[in-house]
Coordinates of C-alpha atoms and ligand atoms in Angstrom, one line a residue:
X995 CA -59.6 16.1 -76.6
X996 CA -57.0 14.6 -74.6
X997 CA -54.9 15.9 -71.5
X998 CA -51.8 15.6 -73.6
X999 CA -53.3 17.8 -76.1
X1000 CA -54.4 20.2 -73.6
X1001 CA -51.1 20.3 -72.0
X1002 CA -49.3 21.0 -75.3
X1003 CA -51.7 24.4 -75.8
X1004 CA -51.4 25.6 -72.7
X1005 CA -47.8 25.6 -71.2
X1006 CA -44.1 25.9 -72.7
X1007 CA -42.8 23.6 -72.0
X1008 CA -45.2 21.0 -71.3
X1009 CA -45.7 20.5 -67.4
X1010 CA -45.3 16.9 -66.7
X1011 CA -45.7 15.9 -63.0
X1012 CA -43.3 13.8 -61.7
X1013 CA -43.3 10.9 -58.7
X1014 CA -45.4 10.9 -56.5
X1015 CA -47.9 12.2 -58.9
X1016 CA -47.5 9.7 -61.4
X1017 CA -48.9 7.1 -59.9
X1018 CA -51.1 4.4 -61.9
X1019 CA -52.6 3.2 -58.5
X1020 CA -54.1 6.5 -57.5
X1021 CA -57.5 6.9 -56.9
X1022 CA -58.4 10.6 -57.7
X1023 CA -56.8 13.3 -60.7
X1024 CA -56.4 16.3 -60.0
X1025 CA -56.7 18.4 -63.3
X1026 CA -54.5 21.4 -63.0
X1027 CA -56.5 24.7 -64.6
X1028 CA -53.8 24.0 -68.0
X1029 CA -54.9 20.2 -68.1
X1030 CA -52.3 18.7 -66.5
X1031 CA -53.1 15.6 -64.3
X1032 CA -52.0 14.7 -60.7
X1033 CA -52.4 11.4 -59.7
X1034 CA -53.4 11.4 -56.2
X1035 CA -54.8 9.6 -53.1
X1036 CA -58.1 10.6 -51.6
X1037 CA -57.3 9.7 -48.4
X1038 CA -53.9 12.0 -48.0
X1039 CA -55.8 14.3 -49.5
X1040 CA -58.6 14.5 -46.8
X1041 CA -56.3 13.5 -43.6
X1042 CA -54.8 16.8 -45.1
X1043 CA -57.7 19.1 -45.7
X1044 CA -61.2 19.4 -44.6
X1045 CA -61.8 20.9 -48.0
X1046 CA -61.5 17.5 -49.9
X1047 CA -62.5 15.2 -46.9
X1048 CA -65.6 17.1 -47.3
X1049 CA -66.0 16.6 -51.0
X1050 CA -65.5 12.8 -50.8
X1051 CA -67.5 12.1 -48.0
X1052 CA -70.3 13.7 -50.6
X1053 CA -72.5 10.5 -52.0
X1054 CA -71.1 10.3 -55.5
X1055 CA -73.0 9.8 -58.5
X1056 CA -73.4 6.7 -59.8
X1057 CA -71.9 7.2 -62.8
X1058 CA -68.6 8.4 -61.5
X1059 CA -65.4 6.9 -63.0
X1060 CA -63.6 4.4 -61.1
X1061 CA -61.1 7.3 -60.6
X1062 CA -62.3 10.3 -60.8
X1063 CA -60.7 13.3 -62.2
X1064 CA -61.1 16.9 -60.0
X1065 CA -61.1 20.2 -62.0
X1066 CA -58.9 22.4 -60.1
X1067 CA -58.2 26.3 -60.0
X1068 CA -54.7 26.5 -60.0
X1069 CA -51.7 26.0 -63.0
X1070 CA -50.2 22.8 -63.2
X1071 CA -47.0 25.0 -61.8
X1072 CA -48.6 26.1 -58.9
X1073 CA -50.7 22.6 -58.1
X1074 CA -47.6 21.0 -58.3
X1075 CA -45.4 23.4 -55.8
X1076 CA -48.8 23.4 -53.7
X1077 CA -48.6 19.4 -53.0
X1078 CA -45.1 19.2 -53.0
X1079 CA -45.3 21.4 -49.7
X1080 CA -47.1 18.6 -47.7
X1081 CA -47.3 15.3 -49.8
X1082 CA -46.3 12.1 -48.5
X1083 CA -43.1 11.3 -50.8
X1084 CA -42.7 14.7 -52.5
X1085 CA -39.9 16.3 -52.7
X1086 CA -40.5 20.1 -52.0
X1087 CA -39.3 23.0 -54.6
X1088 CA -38.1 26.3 -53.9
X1089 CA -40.8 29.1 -54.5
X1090 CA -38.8 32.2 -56.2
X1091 CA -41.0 35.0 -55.3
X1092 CA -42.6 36.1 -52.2
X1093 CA -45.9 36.9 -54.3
X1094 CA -45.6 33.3 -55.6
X1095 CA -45.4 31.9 -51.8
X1096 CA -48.0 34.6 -51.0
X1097 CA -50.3 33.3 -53.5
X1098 CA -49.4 29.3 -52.3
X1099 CA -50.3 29.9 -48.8
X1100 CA -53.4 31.4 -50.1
X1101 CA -54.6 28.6 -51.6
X1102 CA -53.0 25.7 -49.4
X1103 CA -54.5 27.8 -46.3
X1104 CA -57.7 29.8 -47.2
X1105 CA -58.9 27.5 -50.4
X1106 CA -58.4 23.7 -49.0
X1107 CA -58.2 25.2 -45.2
X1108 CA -54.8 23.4 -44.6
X1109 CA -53.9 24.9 -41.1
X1110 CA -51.3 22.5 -40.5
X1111 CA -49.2 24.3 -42.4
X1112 CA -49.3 27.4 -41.4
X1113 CA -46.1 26.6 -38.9
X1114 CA -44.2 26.2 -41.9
X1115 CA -45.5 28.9 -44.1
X1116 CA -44.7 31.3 -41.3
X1117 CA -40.9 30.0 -41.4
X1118 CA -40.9 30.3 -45.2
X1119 CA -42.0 33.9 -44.7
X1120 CA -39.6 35.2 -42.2
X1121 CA -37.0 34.9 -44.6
X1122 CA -37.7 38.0 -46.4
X1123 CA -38.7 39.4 -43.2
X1124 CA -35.1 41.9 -43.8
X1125 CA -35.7 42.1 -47.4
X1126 CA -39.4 42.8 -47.6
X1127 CA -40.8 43.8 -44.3
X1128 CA -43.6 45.3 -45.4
X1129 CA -45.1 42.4 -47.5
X1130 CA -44.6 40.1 -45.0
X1131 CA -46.3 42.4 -42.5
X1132 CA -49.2 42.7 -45.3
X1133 CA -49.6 38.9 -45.6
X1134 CA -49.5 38.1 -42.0
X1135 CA -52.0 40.6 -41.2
X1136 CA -54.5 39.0 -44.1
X1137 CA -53.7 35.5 -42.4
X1138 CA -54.4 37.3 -38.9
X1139 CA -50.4 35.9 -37.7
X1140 CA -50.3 38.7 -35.2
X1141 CA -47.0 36.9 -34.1
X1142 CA -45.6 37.4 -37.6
X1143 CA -46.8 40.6 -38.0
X1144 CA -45.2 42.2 -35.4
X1145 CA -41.8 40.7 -36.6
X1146 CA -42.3 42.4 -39.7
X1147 CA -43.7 45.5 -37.9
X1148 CA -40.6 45.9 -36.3
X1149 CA -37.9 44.9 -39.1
X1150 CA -39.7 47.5 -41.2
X1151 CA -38.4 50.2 -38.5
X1152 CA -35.2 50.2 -40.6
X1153 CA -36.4 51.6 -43.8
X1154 CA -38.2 54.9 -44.4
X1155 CA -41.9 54.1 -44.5
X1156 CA -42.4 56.8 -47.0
X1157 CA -40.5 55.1 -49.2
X1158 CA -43.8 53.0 -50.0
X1159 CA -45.2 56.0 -51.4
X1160 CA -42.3 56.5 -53.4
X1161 CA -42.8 53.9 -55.4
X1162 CA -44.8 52.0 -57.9
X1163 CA -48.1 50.7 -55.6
X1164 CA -46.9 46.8 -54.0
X1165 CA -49.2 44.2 -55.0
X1166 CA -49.1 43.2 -51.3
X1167 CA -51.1 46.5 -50.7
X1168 CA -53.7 44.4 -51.6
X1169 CA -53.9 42.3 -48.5
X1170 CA -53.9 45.2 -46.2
X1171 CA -56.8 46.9 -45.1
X1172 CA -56.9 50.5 -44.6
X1173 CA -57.2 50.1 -40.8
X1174 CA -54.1 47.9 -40.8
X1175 CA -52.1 50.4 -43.0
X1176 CA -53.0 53.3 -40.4
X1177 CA -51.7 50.7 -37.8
X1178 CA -48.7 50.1 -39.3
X1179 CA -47.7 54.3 -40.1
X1180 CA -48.9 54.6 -36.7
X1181 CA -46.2 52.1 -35.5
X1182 CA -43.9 54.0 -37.0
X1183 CA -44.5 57.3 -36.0
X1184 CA -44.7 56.1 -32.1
X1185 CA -41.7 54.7 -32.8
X1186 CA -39.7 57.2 -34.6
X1187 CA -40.8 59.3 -31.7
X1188 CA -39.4 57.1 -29.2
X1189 CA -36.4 56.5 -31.1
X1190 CA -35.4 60.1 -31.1
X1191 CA -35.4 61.0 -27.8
X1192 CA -32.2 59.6 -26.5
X1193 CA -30.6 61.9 -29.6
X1194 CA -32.1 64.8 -28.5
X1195 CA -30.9 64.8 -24.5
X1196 CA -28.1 62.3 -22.8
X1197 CA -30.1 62.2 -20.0
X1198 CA -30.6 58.1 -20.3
X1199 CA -26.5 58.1 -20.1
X1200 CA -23.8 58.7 -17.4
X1201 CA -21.5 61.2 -18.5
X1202 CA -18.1 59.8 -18.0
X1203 CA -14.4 60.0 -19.4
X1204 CA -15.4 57.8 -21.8
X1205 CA -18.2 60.2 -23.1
X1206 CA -17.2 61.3 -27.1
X1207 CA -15.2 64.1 -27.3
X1208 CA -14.3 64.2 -23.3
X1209 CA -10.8 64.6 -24.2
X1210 CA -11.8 68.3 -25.7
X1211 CA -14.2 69.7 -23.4
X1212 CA -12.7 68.4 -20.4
X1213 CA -9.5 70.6 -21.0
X1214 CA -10.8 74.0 -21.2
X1215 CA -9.3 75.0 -24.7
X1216 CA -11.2 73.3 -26.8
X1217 CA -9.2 72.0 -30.2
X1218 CA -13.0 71.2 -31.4
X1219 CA -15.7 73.3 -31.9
X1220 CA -18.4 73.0 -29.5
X1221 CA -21.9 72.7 -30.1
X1222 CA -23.9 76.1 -29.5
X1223 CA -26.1 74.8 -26.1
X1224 CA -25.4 72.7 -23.2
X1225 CA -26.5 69.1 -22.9
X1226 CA -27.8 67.0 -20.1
X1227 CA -26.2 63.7 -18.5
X1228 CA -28.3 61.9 -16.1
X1229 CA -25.2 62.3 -13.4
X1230 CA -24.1 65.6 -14.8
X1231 CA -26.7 68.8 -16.2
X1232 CA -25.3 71.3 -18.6
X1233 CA -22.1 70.1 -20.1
X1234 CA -20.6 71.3 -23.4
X1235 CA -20.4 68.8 -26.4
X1236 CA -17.9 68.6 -28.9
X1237 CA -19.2 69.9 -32.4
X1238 CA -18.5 67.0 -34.3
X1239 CA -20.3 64.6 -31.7
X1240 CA -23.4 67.2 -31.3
X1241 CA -23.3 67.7 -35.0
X1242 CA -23.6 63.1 -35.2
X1243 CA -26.6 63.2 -32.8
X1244 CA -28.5 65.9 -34.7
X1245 CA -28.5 64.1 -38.2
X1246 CA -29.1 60.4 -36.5
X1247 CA -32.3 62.7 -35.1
X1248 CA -33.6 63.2 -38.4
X1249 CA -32.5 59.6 -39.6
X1250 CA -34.6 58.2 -36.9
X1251 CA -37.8 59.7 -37.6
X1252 CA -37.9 57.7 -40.9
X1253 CA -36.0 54.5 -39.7
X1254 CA -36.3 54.1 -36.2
X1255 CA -34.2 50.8 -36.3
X1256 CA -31.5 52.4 -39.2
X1257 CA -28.4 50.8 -38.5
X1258 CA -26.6 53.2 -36.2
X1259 CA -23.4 51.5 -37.0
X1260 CA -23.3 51.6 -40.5
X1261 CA -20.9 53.7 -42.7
X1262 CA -23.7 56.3 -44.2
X1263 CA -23.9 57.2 -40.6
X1264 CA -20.9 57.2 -38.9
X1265 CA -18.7 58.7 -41.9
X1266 CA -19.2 62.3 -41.4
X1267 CA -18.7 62.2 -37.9
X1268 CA -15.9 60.2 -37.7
X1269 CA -14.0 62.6 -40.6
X1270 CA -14.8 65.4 -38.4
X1271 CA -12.9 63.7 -35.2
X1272 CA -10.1 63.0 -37.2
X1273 CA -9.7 66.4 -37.4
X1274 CA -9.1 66.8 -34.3
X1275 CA -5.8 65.8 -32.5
X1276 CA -7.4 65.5 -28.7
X1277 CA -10.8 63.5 -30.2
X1278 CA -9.0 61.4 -33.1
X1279 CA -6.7 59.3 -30.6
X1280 CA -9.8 57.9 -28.7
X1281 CA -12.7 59.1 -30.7
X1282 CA -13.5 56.2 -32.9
X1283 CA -13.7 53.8 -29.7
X1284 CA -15.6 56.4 -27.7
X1285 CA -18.1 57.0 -30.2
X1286 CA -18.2 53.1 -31.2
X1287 CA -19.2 52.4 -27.3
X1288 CA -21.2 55.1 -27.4
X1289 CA -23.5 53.6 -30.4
X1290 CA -23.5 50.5 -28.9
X1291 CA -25.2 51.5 -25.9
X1292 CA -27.7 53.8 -28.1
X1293 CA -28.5 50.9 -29.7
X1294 CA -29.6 48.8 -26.9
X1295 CA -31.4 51.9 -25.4
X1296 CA -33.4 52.4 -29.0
X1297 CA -34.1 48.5 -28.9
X1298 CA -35.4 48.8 -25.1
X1299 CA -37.6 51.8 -25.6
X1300 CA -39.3 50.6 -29.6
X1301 CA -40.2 47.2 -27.3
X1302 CA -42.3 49.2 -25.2
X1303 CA -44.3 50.6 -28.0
X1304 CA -47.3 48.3 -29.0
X1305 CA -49.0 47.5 -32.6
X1306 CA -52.1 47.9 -32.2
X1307 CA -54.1 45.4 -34.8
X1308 CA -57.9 44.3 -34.6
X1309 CA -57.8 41.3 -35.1
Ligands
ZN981 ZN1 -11.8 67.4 -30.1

């Protein structure tokens, strides 16, 4: 039966590789798993991969076509994104999905051993670093990319890690070992920890007139309600806090010790307290710079303290 044929039964529409892998001249096929045909060069493809430079350094039997033709594993789709990552001429395509690039790397880096691209595959992962943190940390734990990992480690701070379990199971659970999973929750529960503290005390901060809600408690008849204990400064022990202030650091407590890195600056955060100045003639003419500065420097003290705390992976 012939390629064409095969091609026509197996893929709609029919996969037809274009240049480079059309050439007449080449002097190996590659025959994707649907029967579609790359026409290749053994020589790229060995300077490329120890795989094939293996394979054709085999003695080849003696009745072996003048060009040989190579059953591969993958789809003719898949084959042709795989070559187009790294062969000479080829103009690479965008990969839609992180599972597809997920599977790619597997087979351009653990099938044909293609370390030279890791570099690149590393890039092409980061960029749903934000989007899919997890994933990403999954894959570069199965690649053993502890430099990767850790990026992803972190960037998953900002979204509840129970939200995992939430959901319908990730395929990417499938490159995690158990051990790494534990590492990963673990991670997150040393950070959340670390994260909270500075919401819990203002002992990492000077108190100052610049502190939130200063205005209030600084004139002895409070216009706000003030929160029902004392808090401590590192220059100044036992100071009232305004309600609405002590009311903000309380819920960003409990935010925290699901998403460590939540954005302390975004609206779902600030809202409530913000309303709750406004209400408030002494607070609301200084309040929402205050308490901007204020998050600003919590930020950079949250950032400071989760670098301090180490993924522990074994590998
Ligand atoms: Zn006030």
């Amino acid at each position: 039966m012939s390629t064409t044929s095969n091609i026509a039964h197996s893929t709609t529409p029919p996969f037809s590789p274009l240049a480079p892998f059309d050439d007449p001249g080449a002097d190996v096929i590659l025959r994707s798993s649907d029967g579609t045909d790359f026409h290749v060069y053994r020589v790229v493809l060995s300077l490329a991969s120890p795989f094939f430079k293996e394979m054709f350094g085999l003695p080849q039997p003696p009745f072996e076509p003048e060009v040989p033709t190579l059953p591969m594993a993958e789809s003719a789709v898949v084959l042709d994104r795989m070559l187009r990552f790294w062969y000479p001429g080829a103009q690479p395509i965008a990969i839609p999905t992180l599972d597809e690039l997920r599977d790619t790397f597997e087979s351009l880096i653990v099938r044909y051993d293609m370390q030279f691209i890791v570099p690149f595959a590393k890039r092409q992962l980061r960029e749903y670093v934000q989007e899919h943190p997890v994933a990403v940390f999954a894959i570069a734990c199965r690649h053993e990319w502890k430099d990767l990992a850790r990026e992803a480690a972190k960037s998953s701070l900002s979204v509840p890690i129970h939200d995992v379990c939430d959901s319908p199971r990730p395929s990417h659970l499938n490159d995690m070992t158990a051990d790494t999973y534990h590492s990963l929750l673990r991670y997150h529960s040393r950070c959340a920890r670390v994260a909270r503290v500075p919401t819990s005390t203002l002992e990492w901060i000077n108190r100052s007139d610049e502190t939130p809600g200063a205005n209030c408690t600084e004139r002895g008849d409070y216009s706000c309600p003030f929160d029902d204990r004392t808090w401590d400064y590192a220059n100044a022990p036992g100071r009232p806090l305004v309600g609405w202030f002590a009311g903000h650091l309380k819920r960003l407590n409990t935010t925290l010790a699901n998403s460590p890195l939540v954005r302390l600056d975004s609206p779902e955060v600030l809202t409530l307290a913000i309303k709750q100045m406004a209400a408030c003639p002494f607070c609301k003419t200084n309040g929402f710079e205050r308490l901007a500065k204020f998050t600003v420097a919590l930020k950079a003290k949250i950032d400071r303290d989760i670098d301090s705390v180490e993924l522990e992976l074994n590998f």
